[in-house]
Short mmCIF file of C-alpha atoms in Angstrom, two decimals:
data_model
loop_
_atom_site.label_atom_id
_atom_site.label_comp_id
_atom_site.label_asym_id
_atom_site.label_seq_id
_atom_site.Cartn_x
_atom_site.Cartn_y
_atom_site.Cartn_z
CA MET A 1 5.85 -5.52 -29.74
CA THR A 2 7.71 -7.43 -32.44
CA ASN A 3 7.76 -6.44 -36.09
CA ALA A 4 5.24 -9.19 -36.76
CA GLN A 5 2.83 -7.57 -34.33
CA CYS A 6 3.28 -4.02 -35.54
CA PRO A 7 0.51 -3.06 -37.98
CA MET A 8 2.96 -0.97 -40.00
CA PRO A 9 6.55 -2.09 -39.33
CA ASN A 10 8.06 -0.32 -42.32
CA ALA A 11 6.84 3.17 -41.48
CA PRO A 12 9.66 5.69 -41.05
CA CYS A 13 10.74 6.68 -37.55
CA PRO A 14 10.53 10.46 -37.32
CA MET A 15 13.78 12.05 -36.13
CA SER A 16 13.23 15.04 -33.90
CA THR A 17 14.86 17.29 -31.34
CA ILE A 18 13.21 17.69 -27.95
CA ASN A 19 13.01 21.36 -27.06
CA PRO A 20 12.46 22.67 -23.52
CA ALA A 21 8.76 23.03 -22.70
CA ARG A 22 8.24 26.80 -22.87
CA ILE A 23 5.73 28.13 -20.32
CA THR A 24 3.16 30.68 -21.46
CA LYS A 25 0.96 30.89 -18.36
CA VAL A 26 1.23 30.14 -14.66
CA LEU A 27 -2.18 29.53 -13.09
CA PRO A 28 -2.87 31.59 -9.97
CA ASP A 29 -2.83 29.82 -6.59
CA SER A 30 -1.03 26.83 -8.14
CA ILE A 31 2.11 25.01 -7.03
CA ALA A 32 4.02 26.67 -9.87
CA ALA A 33 2.84 30.13 -8.82
CA GLU A 34 3.89 29.47 -5.24
CA ILE A 35 7.36 28.37 -6.36
CA GLY A 36 7.75 31.43 -8.56
CA PHE A 37 7.51 30.12 -12.11
CA GLU A 38 6.99 32.82 -14.73
CA ALA A 39 5.91 32.91 -18.35
CA GLY A 40 9.01 32.48 -20.48
CA ASP A 41 10.56 29.85 -18.21
CA ALA A 42 10.95 26.36 -19.68
CA ILE A 43 11.07 22.84 -18.28
CA VAL A 44 14.02 20.88 -19.62
CA ALA A 45 13.64 17.60 -17.71
CA ILE A 46 11.47 15.94 -15.06
CA ASN A 47 13.14 13.31 -12.88
CA GLY A 48 15.93 13.09 -15.45
CA THR A 49 13.63 12.60 -18.46
CA ARG A 50 13.09 15.19 -21.17
CA PRO A 51 9.34 15.24 -21.97
CA ARG A 52 8.59 14.89 -25.68
CA ASP A 53 5.15 16.38 -25.37
CA LEU A 54 2.29 17.22 -23.04
CA ILE A 55 1.50 13.53 -22.62
CA ASP A 56 4.98 12.83 -21.23
CA TYR A 57 4.75 15.96 -19.06
CA GLN A 58 1.45 14.86 -17.51
CA PHE A 59 2.70 11.30 -16.97
CA LEU A 60 5.99 12.40 -15.39
CA CYS A 61 4.30 15.01 -13.18
CA ALA A 62 2.00 12.38 -11.64
CA ASP A 63 4.76 11.41 -9.13
CA GLU A 64 4.79 12.80 -5.60
CA VAL A 65 8.42 13.93 -5.75
CA LEU A 66 9.66 15.81 -8.81
CA GLU A 67 13.19 16.88 -9.63
CA LEU A 68 12.93 19.57 -12.29
CA GLU A 69 15.57 21.04 -14.54
CA VAL A 70 14.32 24.50 -15.46
CA LEU A 71 15.64 27.08 -17.92
CA ASP A 72 14.56 30.60 -16.99
CA ALA A 73 13.76 33.39 -19.44
CA ALA A 74 17.30 34.77 -19.06
CA GLY A 75 18.83 31.45 -20.11
CA LYS A 76 19.98 30.33 -16.67
CA THR A 77 19.48 26.70 -15.59
CA HIS A 78 17.95 25.84 -12.19
CA SER A 79 17.34 22.55 -10.35
CA LEU A 80 14.20 22.29 -8.23
CA GLU A 81 12.69 19.59 -6.06
CA ILE A 82 8.94 19.57 -5.50
CA GLU A 83 6.90 17.43 -3.13
CA LYS A 84 3.19 17.27 -3.85
CA ASP A 85 0.16 14.99 -3.83
CA TYR A 86 0.05 12.24 -6.42
CA ASP A 87 -1.56 13.48 -9.66
CA GLN A 88 -1.68 17.08 -8.37
CA ASP A 89 -1.18 19.47 -11.28
CA LEU A 90 1.61 22.05 -11.19
CA GLY A 91 -0.55 24.72 -12.83
CA LEU A 92 1.44 25.41 -15.99
CA GLU A 93 0.39 26.03 -19.58
CA PHE A 94 2.77 25.74 -22.55
CA GLU A 95 3.12 27.39 -25.95
CA THR A 96 2.71 24.01 -27.64
CA ALA A 97 1.66 20.50 -26.69
CA LEU A 98 4.53 19.05 -28.75
CA PHE A 99 8.05 19.75 -27.49
CA ASP A 100 9.72 17.67 -30.23
CA GLY A 101 7.75 19.05 -33.18
CA LEU A 102 4.69 18.09 -35.18
CA ILE A 103 4.43 14.70 -36.89
CA GLN A 104 3.25 15.77 -40.32
CA CYS A 105 1.15 13.97 -42.88
CA ASN A 106 2.78 11.80 -45.54
CA ASN A 107 -0.38 11.42 -47.65
CA ARG A 108 -1.52 13.41 -50.68
CA CYS A 109 -5.30 13.34 -50.21
CA PRO A 110 -6.87 15.42 -53.02
CA PHE A 111 -9.55 16.76 -50.63
CA CYS A 112 -7.04 17.95 -48.02
CA PHE A 113 -8.07 21.44 -46.87
CA ILE A 114 -4.40 22.44 -46.51
CA ASP A 115 -3.90 22.01 -50.26
CA GLN A 116 -7.09 23.92 -51.01
CA GLN A 117 -5.77 27.22 -49.67
CA PRO A 118 -4.15 30.08 -51.56
CA PRO A 119 -0.38 30.55 -51.16
CA GLY A 120 1.29 33.29 -49.17
CA LYS A 121 -0.56 33.07 -45.85
CA ARG A 122 0.90 32.39 -42.39
CA THR A 123 3.07 29.28 -42.16
CA SER A 124 0.87 27.51 -39.61
CA LEU A 125 -1.96 27.24 -42.15
CA TYR A 126 0.13 24.90 -44.29
CA LEU A 127 1.24 22.45 -41.60
CA LYS A 128 -0.30 19.05 -42.30
CA ASP A 129 -1.06 17.61 -38.88
CA ASP A 130 -1.14 13.82 -38.75
CA ASP A 131 0.03 13.49 -35.14
CA TYR A 132 -1.43 10.80 -32.89
CA ARG A 133 -0.64 12.88 -29.80
CA LEU A 134 -2.85 15.76 -30.91
CA SER A 135 -5.50 13.19 -31.74
CA PHE A 136 -5.38 11.84 -28.19
CA LEU A 137 -5.17 15.26 -26.51
CA TYR A 138 -7.56 17.31 -28.66
CA GLY A 139 -9.51 14.96 -30.94
CA SER A 140 -7.84 15.92 -34.22
CA TYR A 141 -7.98 13.28 -36.95
CA LEU A 142 -5.03 11.21 -38.18
CA THR A 143 -4.59 8.47 -40.78
CA LEU A 144 -2.18 6.04 -39.04
CA THR A 145 0.02 5.89 -42.15
CA ASN A 146 3.11 7.58 -40.69
CA LEU A 147 3.64 5.77 -37.36
CA SER A 148 6.90 4.00 -36.62
CA GLU A 149 7.05 0.87 -34.49
CA ARG A 150 8.19 3.06 -31.61
CA GLU A 151 5.01 5.15 -31.83
CA TRP A 152 2.77 2.08 -32.02
CA GLN A 153 4.51 0.79 -28.88
CA ARG A 154 3.92 4.08 -27.11
CA ILE A 155 0.21 4.10 -27.98
CA GLU A 156 -0.07 0.61 -26.49
CA GLN A 157 2.08 1.16 -23.40
CA MET A 158 0.55 4.53 -22.45
CA ARG A 159 -2.99 3.43 -23.39
CA LEU A 160 -3.52 6.45 -25.65
CA SER A 161 -7.20 5.90 -26.33
CA PRO A 162 -9.44 6.90 -27.93
CA LEU A 163 -7.76 8.19 -31.08
CA TYR A 164 -9.61 9.84 -33.95
CA VAL A 165 -8.93 8.24 -37.33
CA SER A 166 -9.72 9.38 -40.86
CA VAL A 167 -10.65 6.08 -42.49
CA HIS A 168 -12.57 7.21 -45.60
CA ALA A 169 -12.59 3.67 -47.01
CA THR A 170 -11.73 0.18 -45.76
CA GLU A 171 -11.17 -1.43 -49.17
CA PRO A 172 -7.38 -1.20 -49.63
CA GLU A 173 -7.45 -0.05 -53.26
CA VAL A 174 -10.02 2.66 -52.57
CA ARG A 175 -8.21 4.03 -49.51
CA ILE A 176 -4.89 4.01 -51.35
CA ARG A 177 -6.52 5.95 -54.19
CA LEU A 178 -7.86 8.53 -51.73
CA LEU A 179 -4.73 8.97 -49.63
CA LYS A 180 -2.24 8.46 -52.47
CA ASN A 181 -0.17 6.30 -50.11
CA PRO A 182 0.43 2.52 -50.39
CA ARG A 183 0.48 2.25 -46.58
CA ALA A 184 -3.17 3.36 -46.52
CA GLY A 185 -4.30 -0.14 -47.49
CA GLN A 186 -3.51 -1.57 -44.04
CA ILE A 187 -6.42 0.08 -42.21
CA LEU A 188 -8.29 -3.17 -41.36
CA GLN A 189 -5.10 -4.69 -39.97
CA GLN A 190 -4.62 -1.59 -37.85
CA LEU A 191 -8.18 -1.70 -36.54
CA LYS A 192 -7.59 -5.33 -35.55
CA TRP A 193 -4.50 -4.17 -33.64
CA PHE A 194 -6.64 -1.70 -31.63
CA GLN A 195 -9.24 -4.37 -31.01
CA GLU A 196 -6.69 -6.89 -29.66
CA ARG A 197 -5.38 -4.31 -27.19
CA ARG A 198 -8.81 -3.04 -26.08
CA LEU A 199 -8.04 0.41 -27.42
CA GLN A 200 -10.59 2.59 -29.19
CA ILE A 201 -10.92 4.91 -32.14
CA HIS A 202 -13.61 7.26 -33.42
CA ALA A 203 -13.70 7.05 -37.22
CA GLN A 204 -14.34 9.61 -39.91
CA VAL A 205 -15.42 8.94 -43.49
CA VAL A 206 -15.21 11.88 -45.91
CA VAL A 207 -17.42 10.97 -48.86
CA CYS A 208 -16.03 11.89 -52.28
CA PRO A 209 -18.70 11.27 -54.95
CA GLY A 210 -17.62 8.75 -57.55
CA ILE A 211 -14.77 7.39 -55.44
CA ASN A 212 -15.86 6.09 -52.02
CA ASP A 213 -19.64 6.49 -52.13
CA GLY A 214 -22.33 3.95 -53.05
CA LYS A 215 -21.28 0.35 -52.57
CA HIS A 216 -17.88 1.42 -51.27
CA LEU A 217 -19.48 3.51 -48.52
CA GLU A 218 -21.72 0.61 -47.56
CA GLN A 219 -18.72 -1.74 -47.36
CA THR A 220 -16.75 0.77 -45.28
CA LEU A 221 -19.54 1.25 -42.75
CA LYS A 222 -20.16 -2.49 -42.43
CA ASP A 223 -16.44 -3.13 -41.97
CA LEU A 224 -16.12 -0.39 -39.33
CA THR A 225 -19.15 -1.51 -37.35
CA SER A 226 -17.82 -5.08 -37.32
CA PHE A 227 -15.32 -3.68 -34.80
CA HIS A 228 -18.11 -2.26 -32.62
CA THR A 229 -18.24 -5.33 -30.40
CA GLY A 230 -17.28 -6.33 -26.88
CA GLU A 231 -17.05 -4.29 -23.69
CA VAL A 232 -14.56 -1.90 -25.31
CA PRO A 233 -15.53 -1.56 -28.98
CA ALA A 234 -12.46 -0.83 -31.09
CA VAL A 235 -14.58 1.48 -33.27
CA ALA A 236 -16.66 3.54 -30.87
CA SER A 237 -18.42 5.72 -33.47
CA VAL A 238 -18.31 6.77 -37.12
CA ALA A 239 -19.01 10.16 -38.69
CA VAL A 240 -19.91 10.43 -42.37
CA VAL A 241 -18.91 13.85 -43.73
CA PRO A 242 -19.34 15.41 -47.19
CA VAL A 243 -16.17 16.44 -49.00
CA GLY A 244 -15.56 20.18 -48.85
CA LEU A 245 -14.05 21.85 -51.91
CA THR A 246 -12.70 25.37 -52.46
CA ARG A 247 -11.87 27.36 -55.57
CA PHE A 248 -8.16 26.99 -54.77
CA ARG A 249 -8.09 23.20 -55.09
CA PRO A 250 -5.75 21.58 -57.61
CA PRO A 251 -7.41 21.24 -61.04
CA GLU A 252 -6.36 17.59 -61.41
CA ASP A 253 -7.87 16.40 -58.11
CA GLU A 254 -10.61 14.27 -59.80
CA LEU A 255 -13.11 15.43 -57.17
CA ILE A 256 -16.65 16.61 -57.75
CA PRO A 257 -18.78 18.54 -55.24
CA VAL A 258 -21.65 17.03 -53.31
CA THR A 259 -24.92 17.99 -55.00
CA ARG A 260 -28.34 18.21 -53.41
CA GLU A 261 -29.26 14.91 -55.09
CA LYS A 262 -26.11 13.17 -53.85
CA ALA A 263 -26.74 14.45 -50.32
CA LYS A 264 -30.25 13.00 -50.37
CA GLU A 265 -28.88 9.69 -51.65
CA VAL A 266 -26.25 9.45 -48.91
CA ILE A 267 -28.75 10.42 -46.20
CA SER A 268 -31.11 7.65 -47.32
CA GLN A 269 -28.32 5.08 -47.56
CA VAL A 270 -26.73 5.84 -44.18
CA ARG A 271 -30.05 6.10 -42.36
CA MET A 272 -31.03 2.66 -43.64
CA LEU A 273 -27.72 1.20 -42.45
CA SER A 274 -27.77 2.98 -39.10
CA GLY A 275 -31.24 1.55 -38.50
CA GLN A 276 -29.77 -1.93 -38.95
CA PHE A 277 -26.91 -1.07 -36.62
CA ARG A 278 -29.34 0.17 -33.94
CA GLN A 279 -31.13 -3.17 -33.99
CA LYS A 280 -27.85 -5.07 -33.77
CA PHE A 281 -25.85 -2.92 -31.33
CA GLY A 282 -28.44 -0.79 -29.52
CA SER A 283 -26.72 2.29 -30.98
CA SER A 284 -26.63 3.95 -34.39
CA VAL A 285 -22.80 3.79 -34.28
CA VAL A 286 -22.75 5.73 -37.59
CA TRP A 287 -23.93 9.34 -37.84
CA LEU A 288 -24.27 11.86 -40.64
CA ALA A 289 -22.72 15.30 -40.27
CA ASP A 290 -25.29 18.11 -40.10
CA GLU A 291 -23.97 19.45 -43.39
CA TRP A 292 -25.61 16.62 -45.36
CA PHE A 293 -29.06 17.80 -44.30
CA LEU A 294 -28.23 21.44 -45.00
CA ILE A 295 -27.04 20.59 -48.53
CA ALA A 296 -30.09 18.39 -49.14
CA GLY A 297 -32.49 20.99 -47.77
CA GLU A 298 -33.91 18.44 -45.33
CA GLU A 299 -34.85 18.79 -41.68
CA LEU A 300 -32.14 17.94 -39.17
CA PRO A 301 -32.56 14.79 -37.09
CA SER A 302 -34.09 15.28 -33.65
CA GLU A 303 -31.77 16.04 -30.78
CA SER A 304 -32.38 12.61 -29.22
CA GLU A 305 -31.02 10.78 -32.28
CA TYR A 306 -27.46 11.88 -31.53
CA GLU A 307 -27.29 9.83 -28.32
CA GLU A 308 -24.22 11.06 -26.36
CA TYR A 309 -22.89 13.24 -29.21
CA PRO A 310 -19.74 11.13 -29.78
CA GLN A 311 -18.92 13.00 -33.00
CA ILE A 312 -19.89 16.54 -31.99
CA ASP A 313 -16.56 18.02 -33.13
CA ASN A 314 -17.19 16.59 -36.59
CA GLY A 315 -20.36 18.62 -36.95
CA VAL A 316 -22.61 15.71 -36.02
CA GLY A 317 -25.46 17.17 -33.99
CA SER A 318 -23.70 20.47 -33.30
CA ILE A 319 -26.63 22.57 -34.53
CA GLN A 320 -29.24 20.76 -32.44
CA LEU A 321 -26.97 20.84 -29.40
CA PHE A 322 -26.42 24.58 -29.82
CA ILE A 323 -30.18 25.16 -30.06
CA LYS A 324 -30.78 23.01 -26.98
CA GLN A 325 -28.08 24.78 -24.98
CA PHE A 326 -29.39 28.17 -26.06
CA ALA A 327 -32.90 27.38 -24.82
CA THR A 328 -31.50 26.31 -21.43
CA VAL A 329 -29.20 29.30 -20.96
CA ALA A 330 -31.69 31.81 -22.36
CA ALA A 331 -34.28 30.74 -19.80
CA GLU A 332 -31.78 31.58 -17.09
CA LEU A 333 -30.00 34.65 -18.43
CA LEU A 334 -32.15 36.52 -20.96
CA PRO A 335 -34.03 39.39 -19.26
CA PRO A 336 -37.39 40.67 -20.50
CA LYS A 337 -35.82 44.06 -21.25
CA VAL A 338 -32.42 45.70 -21.76
CA TYR A 339 -31.49 49.34 -21.32
CA PRO A 340 -30.09 51.26 -23.02
CA GLN A 341 -31.41 49.87 -26.28
CA ARG A 342 -28.88 48.11 -28.47
CA LYS A 343 -28.70 46.88 -32.02
CA LEU A 344 -26.28 44.12 -33.04
CA THR A 345 -25.41 42.19 -36.20
CA TRP A 346 -24.90 38.44 -35.78
CA ILE A 347 -22.73 36.78 -38.43
CA VAL A 348 -23.25 33.10 -39.30
CA GLY A 349 -22.66 30.85 -42.28
CA ASN A 350 -25.69 30.56 -44.53
CA ALA A 351 -25.76 26.81 -43.87
CA VAL A 352 -27.35 27.44 -40.46
CA GLU A 353 -29.60 30.38 -41.39
CA LYS A 354 -32.85 28.40 -41.27
CA ALA A 355 -31.93 26.32 -38.22
CA PHE A 356 -31.03 29.37 -36.12
CA GLN A 357 -34.25 31.29 -36.75
CA PRO A 358 -35.78 30.23 -33.38
CA ILE A 359 -32.68 31.60 -31.61
CA LEU A 360 -32.92 34.88 -33.49
CA LYS A 361 -36.61 35.18 -32.65
CA ARG A 362 -35.94 34.56 -28.95
CA LEU A 363 -33.19 37.19 -28.81
CA ASN A 364 -35.41 39.75 -30.49
CA SER A 365 -38.21 39.05 -28.00
CA VAL A 366 -36.16 41.00 -25.43
CA GLU A 367 -37.44 44.56 -25.29
CA GLY A 368 -34.74 47.02 -26.29
CA LEU A 369 -32.60 44.38 -28.05
CA GLU A 370 -32.43 44.14 -31.83
CA VAL A 371 -30.28 41.39 -33.36
CA ASN A 372 -30.02 41.17 -37.13
CA MET A 373 -28.65 37.92 -38.52
CA ARG A 374 -26.43 38.09 -41.58
CA ALA A 375 -26.05 34.61 -43.02
CA LEU A 376 -23.16 34.63 -45.47
CA CYS A 377 -21.62 32.30 -48.02
CA SER A 378 -17.88 32.42 -48.61
CA ASP A 379 -16.75 34.26 -51.70
CA TYR A 380 -13.18 33.73 -50.48
CA TRP A 381 -13.43 29.93 -50.72
CA GLY A 382 -15.85 29.98 -53.66
CA GLN A 383 -18.69 28.26 -51.80
CA THR A 384 -22.42 28.79 -52.20
CA ILE A 385 -23.21 27.05 -48.90
CA SER A 386 -20.80 27.83 -46.05
CA VAL A 387 -20.42 26.79 -42.45
CA THR A 388 -19.72 29.58 -40.00
CA GLY A 389 -16.18 28.50 -39.19
CA LEU A 390 -14.96 29.02 -42.78
CA LEU A 391 -16.07 32.63 -43.17
CA THR A 392 -13.15 35.02 -43.55
CA GLY A 393 -12.46 38.70 -43.07
CA HIS A 394 -12.74 39.09 -46.84
CA ASP A 395 -16.28 37.67 -46.75
CA LEU A 396 -17.41 39.98 -43.97
CA LEU A 397 -15.89 43.05 -45.62
CA LEU A 398 -17.42 42.15 -48.99
CA ASN A 399 -20.93 41.73 -47.55
CA LEU A 400 -21.05 44.31 -44.77
CA LYS A 401 -19.04 47.35 -45.83
CA GLY A 402 -21.04 50.57 -45.84
CA GLN A 403 -24.02 49.03 -44.03
CA ASP A 404 -25.68 49.92 -40.74
CA LEU A 405 -24.29 47.28 -38.38
CA GLY A 406 -25.70 48.82 -35.22
CA ASP A 407 -23.57 48.82 -32.09
CA GLY A 408 -21.30 46.00 -33.22
CA ILE A 409 -20.87 42.61 -34.82
CA LEU A 410 -21.42 39.37 -32.92
CA LEU A 411 -18.62 37.23 -34.32
CA PRO A 412 -18.50 33.48 -33.52
CA ASN A 413 -14.87 32.87 -32.59
CA ILE A 414 -14.77 29.59 -34.54
CA MET A 415 -13.92 31.89 -37.47
CA LEU A 416 -10.68 32.83 -35.71
CA LYS A 417 -7.40 30.98 -35.31
CA ASN A 418 -7.11 29.43 -31.84
CA GLY A 419 -5.59 31.91 -29.44
CA GLU A 420 -5.28 34.64 -32.06
CA LEU A 421 -7.62 37.29 -33.41
CA LEU A 422 -7.01 36.32 -37.05
CA PHE A 423 -9.34 34.97 -39.72
CA LEU A 424 -8.30 32.13 -42.04
CA ASP A 425 -7.34 34.70 -44.70
CA ASP A 426 -4.90 36.37 -42.24
CA MET A 427 -7.05 39.48 -41.77
CA SER A 428 -7.13 40.60 -38.14
CA ILE A 429 -10.35 41.62 -36.44
CA GLU A 430 -8.76 44.99 -35.64
CA GLU A 431 -8.27 45.57 -39.38
CA LEU A 432 -11.83 44.48 -40.13
CA ALA A 433 -13.26 46.65 -37.35
CA GLY A 434 -11.44 49.66 -38.80
CA LYS A 435 -12.65 49.05 -42.34
CA LEU A 436 -16.25 48.47 -41.22
CA ASN A 437 -16.08 51.26 -38.65
CA THR A 438 -17.75 49.17 -35.99
CA LYS A 439 -17.02 47.09 -32.89
CA ILE A 440 -16.20 43.40 -33.33
CA LEU A 441 -17.47 41.28 -30.44
CA PRO A 442 -16.09 37.71 -30.55
CA VAL A 443 -18.40 35.20 -28.86
CA GLY A 444 -17.36 31.74 -27.79
CA GLY A 445 -20.60 29.87 -27.25
CA VAL A 446 -24.21 30.12 -26.14
CA GLU A 447 -23.58 31.80 -22.80
CA ASP A 448 -21.07 34.21 -24.31
CA LEU A 449 -23.51 35.06 -27.11
CA ILE A 450 -26.30 35.90 -24.68
CA LYS A 451 -24.13 37.86 -22.25
CA THR A 452 -22.64 39.89 -25.10
CA CYS A 453 -26.14 40.77 -26.27
CA ILE A 454 -27.31 42.03 -22.90
CA LEU A 455 -24.17 43.44 -21.28
CA ASN A 456 -21.74 46.21 -22.17
CA VAL A 457 -18.66 44.67 -23.80
CA ALA A 458 -15.42 46.50 -24.44
CA GLN A 459 -14.54 47.18 -28.05
CA VAL A 460 -11.93 44.86 -29.54
#
């Protein structure tokens, strides 16, 4: 790729050190377990190449013969040769997907959640992820403003697609205003780059009233869907999301919250446009996050309207999918009666209180099972309508202390930091359990919710 071809040739090239890939888990009955790998060991190089990240690791491990340089937990270096089937996994998990460090954000978006947090919490809460590798691996959103020519080349050569891109606006001046970065104005050029290489993105548009709504939103959606053409559409889908604000946000951010009236306006506007897109493309292409309907007090779209749920991780259709999955699993797992009797408190954000009533009714139809839903807003963030994932230990303690919580609290684990039993305010569930004098029962999904209701679960 020459400089003329690169959609952002003047972006800085991040300098980084490649650290050994530290192993945290060896899967049982795997090649690695058979060889004798242990947690704490680290892979330094594979066939003479030091992997930068999990993408490199997976690519390098696809060969049938591997020469590994390994650093054990005691600091001793070993050389190993492994023969295996092509593409056969070694069975290792690592403490991070990035062995050369996180590519951080170089924008100053006023609606950034990182900047809307109080100071003094754990360091990881303040890391501004804008890393294309995490986008490819896990579906996190990036802006494309910080990529060097080397990174653009890697995306093309390794076919890292789809990526998930926070677009927000396609008009250069509007996107620059939102991201506070002059490089943000090149988004259409970048989308053309993806299109020419038959690579895909899923787009996100966070609507900030008075900035990128109205005619600007219409222009953005029309521009994005103009790339939804051909066998491999460069823009595979678009999610329209309301801006989320907390009481910790900077006072000069020029943002205003989404009102009920604004939510209704955006719903009407996007539904009209998505109807046009359905006629043209055979797909809506653009979807509204569930939160719009909750703010507006309107009924959620039917489950069938979400097609293949391409934007499920953006809260597009997640409520209807959860309800659908619950009905399926409940028919299989929920018994007519449980013994001994049990009483549980189910914590959710008040945004889903109405939508989850059928689930609550079905759980309480089981003889001997009593589930009380507590639908909370977040005092911690200063929100009157809250999604479940933003509730904190502070919010639970404020609303539940001194109350009869039964045999324990059903706690959706989306409130917790991945891999850790910590809320976003740094309170641990052990601390909360002690202060509430009850069991805390983290649940990971529909099946986990049902099994926790009907089976004995060890106290956390």
